[in-house]
mmCIF file of C-alpha atoms in Angstrom:
data_model
loop_
_atom_site.group_PDB
_atom_site.id
_atom_site.type_symbol
_atom_site.label_atom_id
_atom_site.label_comp_id
_atom_site.label_asym_id
_atom_site.label_seq_id
_atom_site.Cartn_x
_atom_site.Cartn_y
_atom_site.Cartn_z
ATOM 1 C CA MET A 1 -21.554 -19.299 59.608
ATOM 2 C CA LYS A 2 -23.661 -20.505 56.699
ATOM 3 C CA ARG A 3 -25.728 -17.301 56.894
ATOM 4 C CA THR A 4 -22.542 -15.193 56.726
ATOM 5 C CA ILE A 5 -21.304 -17.071 53.657
ATOM 6 C CA PHE A 6 -24.699 -16.665 52.019
ATOM 7 C CA PHE A 7 -24.730 -12.906 52.578
ATOM 8 C CA LEU A 8 -21.167 -12.560 51.274
ATOM 9 C CA PHE A 9 -22.138 -14.535 48.175
ATOM 10 C CA LEU A 10 -25.259 -12.407 47.704
ATOM 11 C CA SER A 11 -23.231 -9.213 48.163
ATOM 12 C CA GLY A 12 -20.797 -10.381 45.497
ATOM 13 C CA ILE A 13 -23.606 -10.993 43.021
ATOM 14 C CA ILE A 14 -25.073 -7.561 43.721
ATOM 15 C CA ALA A 15 -21.680 -5.888 43.337
ATOM 16 C CA LEU A 16 -21.046 -7.740 40.075
ATOM 17 C CA GLY A 17 -24.433 -6.690 38.768
ATOM 18 C CA GLN A 18 -23.732 -3.105 39.761
ATOM 19 C CA ASP A 19 -20.345 -3.200 37.954
ATOM 20 C CA GLN A 20 -22.084 -4.432 34.811
ATOM 21 C CA VAL A 21 -24.622 -1.645 35.056
ATOM 22 C CA ASP A 22 -21.864 0.917 35.612
ATOM 23 C CA ALA A 23 -19.892 -0.439 32.614
ATOM 24 C CA LYS A 24 -22.960 -0.135 30.382
ATOM 25 C CA GLN A 25 -23.448 3.437 31.548
ATOM 26 C CA ARG A 26 -19.803 4.281 30.879
ATOM 27 C CA ALA A 27 -20.011 2.679 27.433
ATOM 28 C CA LYS A 28 -23.123 4.714 26.617
ATOM 29 C CA ALA A 29 -21.416 7.882 27.872
ATOM 30 C CA ALA A 30 -18.397 7.209 25.627
ATOM 31 C CA HIS A 31 -20.692 6.536 22.688
ATOM 32 C CA ASP A 32 -22.632 9.769 23.242
ATOM 33 C CA LEU A 33 -19.470 11.886 23.477
ATOM 34 C CA ALA A 34 -18.911 11.379 19.751
ATOM 35 C CA LYS A 35 -21.829 13.742 19.167
ATOM 36 C CA MET A 36 -19.846 16.563 20.765
ATOM 37 C CA GLY A 37 -17.157 16.432 18.107
ATOM 38 C CA VAL A 38 -13.698 17.713 19.042
ATOM 39 C CA ASP A 39 -15.079 19.135 22.298
ATOM 40 C CA GLY A 40 -15.763 15.595 23.446
ATOM 41 C CA ILE A 41 -12.165 14.381 23.027
ATOM 42 C CA PRO A 42 -10.856 15.448 26.477
ATOM 43 C CA LYS A 43 -13.851 13.776 28.124
ATOM 44 C CA LEU A 44 -13.198 10.562 26.153
ATOM 45 C CA VAL A 45 -9.618 10.195 27.396
ATOM 46 C CA PRO A 46 -10.535 8.451 30.711
ATOM 47 C CA TYR A 47 -12.559 5.879 28.792
ATOM 48 C CA THR A 48 -9.602 4.914 26.570
ATOM 49 C CA THR A 49 -8.032 2.979 29.460
ATOM 50 C CA ASP A 50 -11.234 1.737 31.122
ATOM 51 C CA VAL A 51 -11.076 -1.755 32.631
ATOM 52 C CA ASP A 52 -14.077 -2.850 30.571
ATOM 53 C CA LEU A 53 -13.444 -3.807 26.932
ATOM 54 C CA ASN A 54 -16.829 -2.593 25.726
ATOM 55 C CA VAL A 55 -16.213 0.837 27.210
ATOM 56 C CA ARG A 56 -12.840 1.101 25.474
ATOM 57 C CA LEU A 57 -14.423 -0.115 22.255
ATOM 58 C CA GLU A 58 -17.018 2.653 22.392
ATOM 59 C CA ALA A 59 -14.237 5.138 23.130
ATOM 60 C CA VAL A 60 -12.132 4.173 20.102
ATOM 61 C CA LYS A 61 -15.227 4.166 17.872
ATOM 62 C CA ALA A 62 -16.095 7.644 19.131
ATOM 63 C CA LEU A 63 -12.576 8.900 18.410
ATOM 64 C CA ASP A 64 -12.719 7.438 14.911
ATOM 65 C CA ASP A 65 -16.102 9.057 14.321
ATOM 66 C CA ILE A 66 -14.801 12.457 15.463
ATOM 67 C CA GLY A 67 -11.565 12.129 13.475
ATOM 68 C CA GLY A 68 -8.986 14.817 12.898
ATOM 69 C CA PRO A 69 -5.553 15.636 14.364
ATOM 70 C CA LYS A 70 -6.869 16.233 17.887
ATOM 71 C CA THR A 71 -7.688 12.518 18.250
ATOM 72 C CA LEU A 72 -4.091 11.494 17.516
ATOM 73 C CA ASP A 73 -2.695 11.335 21.064
ATOM 74 C CA ALA A 74 -5.629 9.318 22.376
ATOM 75 C CA LEU A 75 -5.466 6.887 19.448
ATOM 76 C CA VAL A 76 -1.742 6.368 19.945
ATOM 77 C CA VAL A 77 -2.504 5.402 23.547
ATOM 78 C CA MET A 78 -5.159 2.966 22.350
ATOM 79 C CA THR A 79 -2.701 1.182 20.030
ATOM 80 C CA ARG A 80 -1.074 -0.030 23.277
ATOM 81 C CA ASP A 81 -4.288 -1.773 24.326
ATOM 82 C CA ASN A 82 -3.977 -5.539 24.837
ATOM 83 C CA ASP A 83 -7.038 -6.375 22.734
ATOM 84 C CA PRO A 84 -6.905 -6.504 18.920
ATOM 85 C CA GLU A 85 -10.482 -5.269 18.790
ATOM 86 C CA ILE A 86 -9.094 -1.956 20.077
ATOM 87 C CA GLN A 87 -5.728 -2.010 18.278
ATOM 88 C CA ILE A 88 -7.250 -2.383 14.819
ATOM 89 C CA PRO A 89 -9.707 0.558 14.896
ATOM 90 C CA ALA A 90 -7.062 2.683 16.641
ATOM 91 C CA THR A 91 -4.714 1.940 13.728
ATOM 92 C CA ASP A 92 -7.383 2.741 11.152
ATOM 93 C CA GLY A 93 -8.196 5.964 13.002
ATOM 94 C CA LEU A 94 -4.569 7.088 12.862
ATOM 95 C CA VAL A 95 -4.441 6.456 9.115
ATOM 96 C CA ASN A 96 -7.692 8.362 8.679
ATOM 97 C CA ILE A 97 -6.130 11.464 10.248
ATOM 98 C CA TYR A 98 -3.641 11.692 7.400
ATOM 99 C CA LEU A 99 -5.868 10.249 4.683
ATOM 100 C CA PRO A 100 -9.433 11.375 5.486
ATOM 101 C CA GLY A 101 -12.073 8.920 4.351
ATOM 102 C CA SER A 102 -9.734 5.931 4.365
ATOM 103 C CA ILE A 103 -11.385 4.486 7.447
ATOM 104 C CA LYS A 104 -14.320 3.453 5.272
ATOM 105 C CA SER A 105 -12.037 0.997 3.485
ATOM 106 C CA GLY A 106 -10.082 -0.024 6.594
ATOM 107 C CA VAL A 107 -10.413 -3.444 8.197
ATOM 108 C CA SER A 108 -11.921 -2.282 11.509
ATOM 109 C CA GLY A 109 -15.373 -2.355 9.960
ATOM 110 C CA THR A 110 -14.978 -6.048 9.106
ATOM 111 C CA LEU A 111 -14.040 -7.223 12.605
ATOM 112 C CA GLN A 112 -15.738 -10.397 13.727
ATOM 113 C CA ARG A 113 -15.381 -11.924 17.182
ATOM 114 C CA ALA A 114 -15.511 -15.712 17.426
ATOM 115 C CA GLY A 115 -15.150 -16.734 21.052
ATOM 116 C CA ASN A 116 -11.964 -15.084 22.294
ATOM 117 C CA ALA A 117 -10.557 -14.556 18.797
ATOM 118 C CA VAL A 118 -11.011 -11.504 16.615
ATOM 119 C CA LYS A 119 -10.861 -11.919 12.866
ATOM 120 C CA ALA A 120 -10.547 -9.159 10.299
ATOM 121 C CA LYS A 121 -11.244 -9.466 6.596
ATOM 122 C CA PHE A 122 -8.473 -8.248 4.297
ATOM 123 C CA THR A 123 -8.604 -7.715 0.557
ATOM 124 C CA ASP A 124 -5.772 -7.639 -1.963
ATOM 125 C CA THR A 125 -6.727 -4.087 -2.934
ATOM 126 C CA ASN A 126 -4.231 -1.894 -1.116
ATOM 127 C CA ASP A 127 -3.450 1.148 -3.235
ATOM 128 C CA LEU A 128 -4.007 3.855 -0.619
ATOM 129 C CA ILE A 129 -1.028 6.084 0.165
ATOM 130 C CA ILE A 130 -0.554 9.605 1.472
ATOM 131 C CA ASP A 131 0.994 12.295 -0.716
ATOM 132 C CA SER A 132 4.757 12.533 -0.407
ATOM 133 C CA PHE A 133 4.572 16.010 1.119
ATOM 134 C CA VAL A 134 2.404 14.883 4.061
ATOM 135 C CA GLU A 135 4.431 14.643 7.286
ATOM 136 C CA VAL A 136 3.431 12.001 9.816
ATOM 137 C CA ARG A 137 4.320 12.517 13.457
ATOM 138 C CA PRO A 138 7.115 10.137 14.557
ATOM 139 C CA GLU A 139 5.146 8.747 17.498
ATOM 140 C CA VAL A 140 2.499 7.465 15.084
ATOM 141 C CA ILE A 141 5.042 5.449 13.094
ATOM 142 C CA THR A 142 6.625 4.213 16.320
ATOM 143 C CA ALA A 143 3.245 3.046 17.623
ATOM 144 C CA LEU A 144 2.388 1.271 14.375
ATOM 145 C CA GLY A 145 5.847 -0.299 14.173
ATOM 146 C CA ARG A 146 5.329 -1.684 17.675
ATOM 147 C CA LEU A 147 2.034 -3.215 16.558
ATOM 148 C CA ALA A 148 3.527 -4.635 13.352
ATOM 149 C CA SER A 149 5.976 -6.711 15.362
ATOM 150 C CA GLY A 150 4.040 -7.282 18.580
ATOM 151 C CA GLY A 151 0.329 -6.742 18.040
ATOM 152 C CA ALA A 152 -2.127 -8.771 20.106
ATOM 153 C CA SER A 153 -3.212 -10.809 17.069
ATOM 154 C CA LEU A 154 -2.003 -11.692 13.600
ATOM 155 C CA GLU A 155 -4.752 -9.482 12.197
ATOM 156 C CA SER A 156 -3.662 -6.424 14.181
ATOM 157 C CA ARG A 157 -0.058 -6.980 13.073
ATOM 158 C CA ALA A 158 -1.033 -7.284 9.422
ATOM 159 C CA ASN A 159 -3.214 -4.195 9.701
ATOM 160 C CA ALA A 160 -0.327 -2.221 11.214
ATOM 161 C CA CYS A 161 1.919 -3.274 8.314
ATOM 162 C CA ARG A 162 -0.729 -2.052 5.898
ATOM 163 C CA ALA A 163 -0.997 1.261 7.761
ATOM 164 C CA LEU A 164 2.769 1.770 7.666
ATOM 165 C CA GLY A 165 2.714 1.469 3.887
ATOM 166 C CA ILE A 166 -0.137 3.950 3.540
ATOM 167 C CA LEU A 167 1.711 6.433 5.782
ATOM 168 C CA ARG A 168 5.116 5.831 4.138
ATOM 169 C CA GLY A 169 6.520 4.813 7.527
ATOM 170 C CA ALA A 170 10.186 4.424 6.621
ATOM 171 C CA ALA A 171 11.242 4.634 10.272
ATOM 172 C CA ALA A 172 9.467 1.314 10.881
ATOM 173 C CA GLU A 173 11.271 -0.574 8.100
ATOM 174 C CA PRO A 174 13.022 -2.862 10.636
ATOM 175 C CA GLN A 175 9.631 -4.017 11.908
ATOM 176 C CA LEU A 176 8.332 -4.504 8.366
ATOM 177 C CA ILE A 177 11.382 -6.574 7.469
ATOM 178 C CA GLU A 178 10.833 -8.595 10.631
ATOM 179 C CA ALA A 179 7.248 -9.180 9.494
ATOM 180 C CA LEU A 180 8.533 -10.747 6.268
ATOM 181 C CA HIS A 181 9.724 -13.655 8.417
ATOM 182 C CA SER A 182 6.319 -14.109 10.058
ATOM 183 C CA LYS A 183 4.432 -17.382 9.817
ATOM 184 C CA ASP A 184 1.337 -15.389 8.867
ATOM 185 C CA ASN A 185 0.924 -14.953 5.113
ATOM 186 C CA GLN A 186 -1.239 -11.842 5.470
ATOM 187 C CA SER A 187 1.424 -10.064 7.513
ATOM 188 C CA ILE A 188 4.085 -11.035 4.989
ATOM 189 C CA TYR A 189 1.992 -9.765 2.101
ATOM 190 C CA GLU A 190 1.110 -6.468 3.795
ATOM 191 C CA ALA A 191 4.753 -5.900 4.752
ATOM 192 C CA LEU A 192 5.856 -6.418 1.134
ATOM 193 C CA ILE A 193 3.283 -3.937 -0.158
ATOM 194 C CA ALA A 194 4.343 -1.463 2.531
ATOM 195 C CA LEU A 195 7.989 -1.715 1.462
ATOM 196 C CA GLN A 196 6.927 -1.102 -2.133
ATOM 197 C CA LYS A 197 5.175 2.104 -1.096
ATOM 198 C CA ILE A 198 8.067 3.342 1.028
ATOM 199 C CA ARG A 199 10.446 2.746 -1.909
ATOM 200 C CA ASP A 200 13.718 2.478 -0.006
ATOM 201 C CA PRO A 201 16.171 0.534 -2.221
ATOM 202 C CA ALA A 202 18.112 -0.526 0.872
ATOM 203 C CA ALA A 203 15.165 -2.733 1.841
ATOM 204 C CA GLY A 204 15.154 -4.581 -1.495
ATOM 205 C CA PRO A 205 17.411 -7.506 -0.503
ATOM 206 C CA SER A 206 15.153 -8.301 2.457
ATOM 207 C CA ALA A 207 12.504 -9.730 0.124
ATOM 208 C CA ALA A 208 14.819 -11.921 -1.941
ATOM 209 C CA PHE A 209 14.199 -15.100 0.076
ATOM 210 C CA LEU A 210 10.488 -14.895 -0.823
ATOM 211 C CA LEU A 211 11.041 -15.020 -4.587
ATOM 212 C CA ARG A 212 10.399 -18.769 -4.510
ATOM 213 C CA ASP A 213 7.534 -18.713 -2.026
ATOM 214 C CA LEU A 214 4.929 -21.385 -2.669
ATOM 215 C CA GLU A 215 1.987 -18.995 -2.278
ATOM 216 C CA GLU A 216 1.491 -17.169 -5.555
ATOM 217 C CA ARG A 217 0.304 -13.934 -3.977
ATOM 218 C CA ILE A 218 3.412 -13.635 -1.816
ATOM 219 C CA GLN A 219 5.783 -14.711 -4.576
ATOM 220 C CA VAL A 220 4.344 -12.119 -6.963
ATOM 221 C CA ALA A 221 4.507 -9.404 -4.297
ATOM 222 C CA ALA A 222 8.132 -10.304 -3.571
ATOM 223 C CA ILE A 223 8.949 -10.212 -7.287
ATOM 224 C CA ASP A 224 7.274 -6.819 -7.645
ATOM 225 C CA THR A 225 9.127 -5.517 -4.588
ATOM 226 C CA THR A 226 12.448 -6.678 -6.019
ATOM 227 C CA GLY A 227 11.861 -4.767 -9.244
ATOM 228 C CA LEU A 228 10.448 -1.612 -7.694
ATOM 229 C CA LEU A 229 13.330 -1.390 -5.209
ATOM 230 C CA ARG A 230 15.852 -2.116 -7.965
ATOM 231 C CA ASN A 231 17.584 -5.026 -6.247
ATOM 232 C CA ARG A 232 19.934 -5.899 -9.105
ATOM 233 C CA GLU A 233 21.632 -8.630 -7.111
ATOM 234 C CA ALA A 234 18.396 -10.616 -7.309
ATOM 235 C CA ALA A 235 18.349 -10.674 -11.135
ATOM 236 C CA PRO A 236 19.450 -14.354 -11.305
ATOM 237 C CA ALA A 237 16.655 -15.317 -8.891
ATOM 238 C CA LEU A 238 14.138 -13.384 -11.014
ATOM 239 C CA ARG A 239 15.289 -15.225 -14.130
ATOM 240 C CA ASP A 240 14.876 -18.497 -12.252
ATOM 241 C CA ALA A 241 11.371 -17.461 -11.188
ATOM 242 C CA LEU A 242 10.564 -16.649 -14.812
ATOM 243 C CA SER A 243 11.832 -19.942 -16.183
ATOM 244 C CA HIS A 244 10.060 -21.948 -13.479
ATOM 245 C CA ALA A 245 6.883 -19.836 -13.310
ATOM 246 C CA ARG A 246 3.938 -21.948 -12.212
ATOM 247 C CA THR A 247 1.334 -19.465 -13.439
ATOM 248 C CA PRO A 248 1.062 -16.689 -16.040
ATOM 249 C CA ARG A 249 0.809 -14.152 -13.211
ATOM 250 C CA VAL A 250 4.224 -15.135 -11.867
ATOM 251 C CA LYS A 251 5.700 -15.043 -15.368
ATOM 252 C CA ARG A 252 4.349 -11.537 -16.010
ATOM 253 C CA ALA A 253 5.625 -10.277 -12.674
ATOM 254 C CA ALA A 254 9.101 -11.753 -13.207
ATOM 255 C CA ILE A 255 9.688 -10.233 -16.629
ATOM 256 C CA ALA A 256 8.224 -6.905 -15.473
ATOM 257 C CA SER A 257 10.748 -6.758 -12.635
ATOM 258 C CA LEU A 258 13.584 -7.721 -14.942
ATOM 259 C CA ALA A 259 12.488 -4.865 -17.194
ATOM 260 C CA MET A 260 12.744 -2.475 -14.240
ATOM 261 C CA LEU A 261 16.286 -3.637 -13.512
ATOM 262 C CA GLY A 262 17.373 -3.143 -17.131
ATOM 263 C CA ASP A 263 20.230 -5.647 -17.084
ATOM 264 C CA PRO A 264 21.983 -6.084 -20.484
ATOM 265 C CA ALA A 265 22.060 -9.810 -19.796
ATOM 266 C CA ASP A 266 18.307 -9.850 -20.503
ATOM 267 C CA HIS A 267 18.529 -8.163 -23.908
ATOM 268 C CA ALA A 268 17.834 -11.331 -25.887
ATOM 269 C CA LEU A 269 14.900 -12.167 -23.597
ATOM 270 C CA PHE A 270 13.313 -8.754 -24.214
ATOM 271 C CA VAL A 271 13.787 -8.932 -27.986
ATOM 272 C CA GLN A 272 12.245 -12.390 -28.118
ATOM 273 C CA SER A 273 9.362 -11.375 -25.843
ATOM 274 C CA LEU A 274 8.355 -8.465 -28.104
ATOM 275 C CA ALA A 275 6.444 -11.052 -30.118
ATOM 276 C CA ASP A 276 4.856 -12.843 -27.170
ATOM 277 C CA LYS A 277 1.094 -13.413 -27.353
ATOM 278 C CA ASP A 278 0.618 -11.962 -23.852
ATOM 279 C CA ASP A 279 0.061 -8.167 -23.817
ATOM 280 C CA ALA A 280 1.701 -7.699 -20.420
ATOM 281 C CA ILE A 281 4.828 -9.583 -21.454
ATOM 282 C CA ARG A 282 5.167 -7.578 -24.687
ATOM 283 C CA ALA A 283 4.820 -4.375 -22.661
ATOM 284 C CA SER A 284 7.538 -5.455 -20.217
ATOM 285 C CA ALA A 285 9.802 -6.448 -23.099
ATOM 286 C CA ALA A 286 9.477 -2.982 -24.637
ATOM 287 C CA GLU A 287 10.112 -1.340 -21.256
ATOM 288 C CA GLY A 288 13.232 -3.396 -20.762
ATOM 289 C CA LEU A 289 14.602 -2.442 -24.172
ATOM 290 C CA GLY A 290 13.838 1.192 -23.437
ATOM 291 C CA ARG A 291 15.928 1.081 -20.284
ATOM 292 C CA LEU A 292 18.794 -0.723 -22.016
ATOM 293 C CA LYS A 293 19.016 2.137 -24.584
ATOM 294 C CA ASP A 294 20.537 -0.040 -27.299
ATOM 295 C CA MET A 295 20.057 1.899 -30.563
ATOM 296 C CA SER A 296 20.049 -1.324 -32.558
ATOM 297 C CA ASP A 297 16.576 -2.051 -31.101
ATOM 298 C CA ARG A 298 14.980 1.079 -32.535
ATOM 299 C CA ALA A 299 13.708 -0.595 -35.710
ATOM 300 C CA ALA A 300 12.036 -3.403 -33.772
ATOM 301 C CA LEU A 301 10.441 -0.906 -31.395
ATOM 302 C CA ASP A 302 9.229 1.275 -34.295
ATOM 303 C CA LYS A 303 7.555 -1.791 -35.740
ATOM 304 C CA ALA A 304 6.018 -2.660 -32.383
ATOM 305 C CA PHE A 305 4.705 0.882 -31.872
ATOM 306 C CA SER A 306 3.141 1.194 -35.291
ATOM 307 C CA GLY A 307 1.689 -2.319 -35.413
ATOM 308 C CA GLU A 308 0.664 -2.839 -31.796
ATOM 309 C CA ARG A 309 -3.058 -2.988 -31.049
ATOM 310 C CA GLY A 310 -2.838 -3.445 -27.284
ATOM 311 C CA MET A 311 -2.854 -0.131 -25.429
ATOM 312 C CA GLY A 312 -0.426 -1.267 -22.716
ATOM 313 C CA PRO A 313 2.260 -2.656 -25.073
ATOM 314 C CA ARG A 314 1.907 0.362 -27.393
ATOM 315 C CA LEU A 315 2.471 2.789 -24.520
ATOM 316 C CA ALA A 316 5.506 0.758 -23.477
ATOM 317 C CA ALA A 317 6.873 0.868 -27.029
ATOM 318 C CA ALA A 318 6.330 4.647 -27.073
ATOM 319 C CA PHE A 319 8.218 4.920 -23.792
ATOM 320 C CA ALA A 320 11.076 2.865 -25.214
ATOM 321 C CA LEU A 321 11.332 4.921 -28.405
ATOM 322 C CA VAL A 322 11.457 8.205 -26.494
ATOM 323 C CA SER A 323 14.051 6.662 -24.184
ATOM 324 C CA LEU A 324 16.124 5.784 -27.252
ATOM 325 C CA GLY A 325 16.050 9.408 -28.404
ATOM 326 C CA ASN A 326 12.921 9.843 -30.531
ATOM 327 C CA LEU A 327 11.840 13.303 -29.328
ATOM 328 C CA ASP A 328 9.615 14.150 -32.290
ATOM 329 C CA SER A 329 6.437 15.880 -31.074
ATOM 330 C CA GLY A 330 4.412 15.384 -34.257
ATOM 331 C CA GLN A 331 0.802 14.230 -34.190
ATOM 332 C CA PHE A 332 1.598 10.518 -34.471
ATOM 333 C CA SER A 333 4.906 10.488 -32.596
ATOM 334 C CA PRO A 334 5.582 8.283 -29.527
ATOM 335 C CA LEU A 335 6.044 11.303 -27.251
ATOM 336 C CA ARG A 336 2.788 12.887 -28.396
ATOM 337 C CA TYR A 337 1.051 9.550 -27.864
ATOM 338 C CA LEU A 338 2.234 9.400 -24.268
ATOM 339 C CA VAL A 339 1.140 12.972 -23.572
ATOM 340 C CA ASN A 340 -2.258 12.480 -25.247
ATOM 341 C CA THR A 341 -2.892 9.391 -23.130
ATOM 342 C CA LEU A 342 -2.934 11.623 -20.046
ATOM 343 C CA ASN A 343 -6.477 12.474 -21.140
ATOM 344 C CA LEU A 344 -7.585 8.867 -20.658
ATOM 345 C CA LYS A 345 -8.427 8.095 -17.048
ATOM 346 C CA THR A 346 -8.024 4.367 -17.623
ATOM 347 C CA TYR A 347 -4.433 4.579 -18.902
ATOM 348 C CA ARG A 348 -3.231 7.825 -17.285
ATOM 349 C CA GLY A 349 -1.705 5.742 -14.503
ATOM 350 C CA VAL A 350 0.452 3.993 -17.118
ATOM 351 C CA ALA A 351 1.475 6.994 -19.211
ATOM 352 C CA LEU A 352 2.308 9.297 -16.294
ATOM 353 C CA PRO A 353 4.985 7.037 -14.707
ATOM 354 C CA TYR A 354 6.554 6.600 -18.153
ATOM 355 C CA LEU A 355 6.680 10.361 -18.691
ATOM 356 C CA THR A 356 7.979 10.915 -15.170
ATOM 357 C CA GLU A 357 10.868 8.521 -15.775
ATOM 358 C CA LEU A 358 11.603 9.967 -19.196
ATOM 359 C CA ALA A 359 11.444 13.564 -17.938
ATOM 360 C CA ARG A 360 14.475 12.973 -15.746
ATOM 361 C CA GLU A 361 16.405 13.705 -18.934
ATOM 362 C CA LEU A 362 16.723 17.401 -19.759
ATOM 363 C CA THR A 363 16.289 16.777 -23.488
ATOM 364 C CA VAL A 364 12.914 15.116 -22.886
ATOM 365 C CA ARG A 365 11.711 17.975 -20.694
ATOM 366 C CA GLN A 366 12.765 20.452 -23.365
ATOM 367 C CA ALA A 367 10.735 18.452 -25.912
ATOM 368 C CA ILE A 368 7.626 18.445 -23.669
ATOM 369 C CA TYR A 369 7.557 22.174 -22.781
ATOM 370 C CA PRO A 370 6.681 23.434 -26.313
ATOM 371 C CA MET A 371 3.705 21.049 -26.356
ATOM 372 C CA LEU A 372 2.071 22.580 -23.271
ATOM 373 C CA PRO A 373 0.534 25.810 -24.698
ATOM 374 C CA GLY A 374 -1.851 23.822 -26.923
ATOM 375 C CA ALA A 375 -2.370 20.966 -24.459
ATOM 376 C CA THR A 376 -5.585 20.030 -22.643
ATOM 377 C CA LYS A 377 -6.032 20.652 -18.922
ATOM 378 C CA ASP A 378 -5.167 17.036 -18.059
ATOM 379 C CA GLU A 379 -2.152 17.082 -20.339
ATOM 380 C CA LYS A 380 -0.836 20.324 -18.832
ATOM 381 C CA MET A 381 -1.398 19.314 -15.231
ATOM 382 C CA ASN A 382 0.106 15.840 -15.504
ATOM 383 C CA SER A 383 2.940 16.808 -17.826
ATOM 384 C CA ARG A 384 4.051 19.467 -15.391
ATOM 385 C CA CYS A 385 3.852 16.974 -12.541
ATOM 386 C CA SER A 386 5.999 14.514 -14.466
ATOM 387 C CA SER A 387 8.564 17.209 -15.236
ATOM 388 C CA LEU A 388 9.019 18.469 -11.659
#
């Protein structure tokens, strides 16, 4: 009897050792298939659901290395894996299909396993987004939405929220709004940024309860979201955030969002803030006055434009003056200043949104068109984009 038990025990050890050897061989096979490129994708499919984690990990890495649309179906399958170490690179791989090269800045490369937990390093830099004309297959957004609300770890959920913003995943807004109520600050933050990128005004009220959040990063993101999504009902809460701002960053964000809303109730605030010592606050004040379109402010804005030394506030004053009807295209005019700034890489991202907003008015577009024949390449290209 003892001999039988011993042989059974020995057989179990041998079988276990053989399984480990087989798993290593399968993992190596999955790894090597990446060298075949797209031809290796069909052969990788069986490894995507392998019982061994390391084999699946090599499979998802291989798919990410191959890249391209033909990896999409397999990566969608891998988002359903129960391990975050698979879910995260599968998510990054899906984003990389639509935004090639983005995987280099994804979080899958920062994964660290500590015991049974997988940690991913996130940064606050999250400005990646696909062009508006890029169409993402619905099953991708569905898969990422499922991860955003039910991923295997907080990190995989946060990463899915980030991916949904990059891919403009409007169909997953319910899951992003659900993430705003998470106990994980990173998921909340990523969901807010995603909603900003999707730009659906209907989602604006969902962030209102975070306007008083105790974490500055989340409060600022919620304030920004409120302004970008034009949630006018939250104007009183924004004013409260401004008056009780704990840091300059919160104060700047609050007045910037109020400027986006353009509520006449904030007219006195904007006029007073034109003389603030903070460049960002002066810029927001000028923006706000530009959106209010009160002609009585033109003299104050003329003074701000001509006397302002800060580039940001001066561009904002130029925007406001054009908004109030100054369509002069002379060498030193506000409109010419905005167009000329398109040549400056550092401030093009400020001038272009201003021109885009202004160009919604036919009279502004008609003032810009005659300037194009003598414009530089950057001026022509970006002016036309803003006038579309």
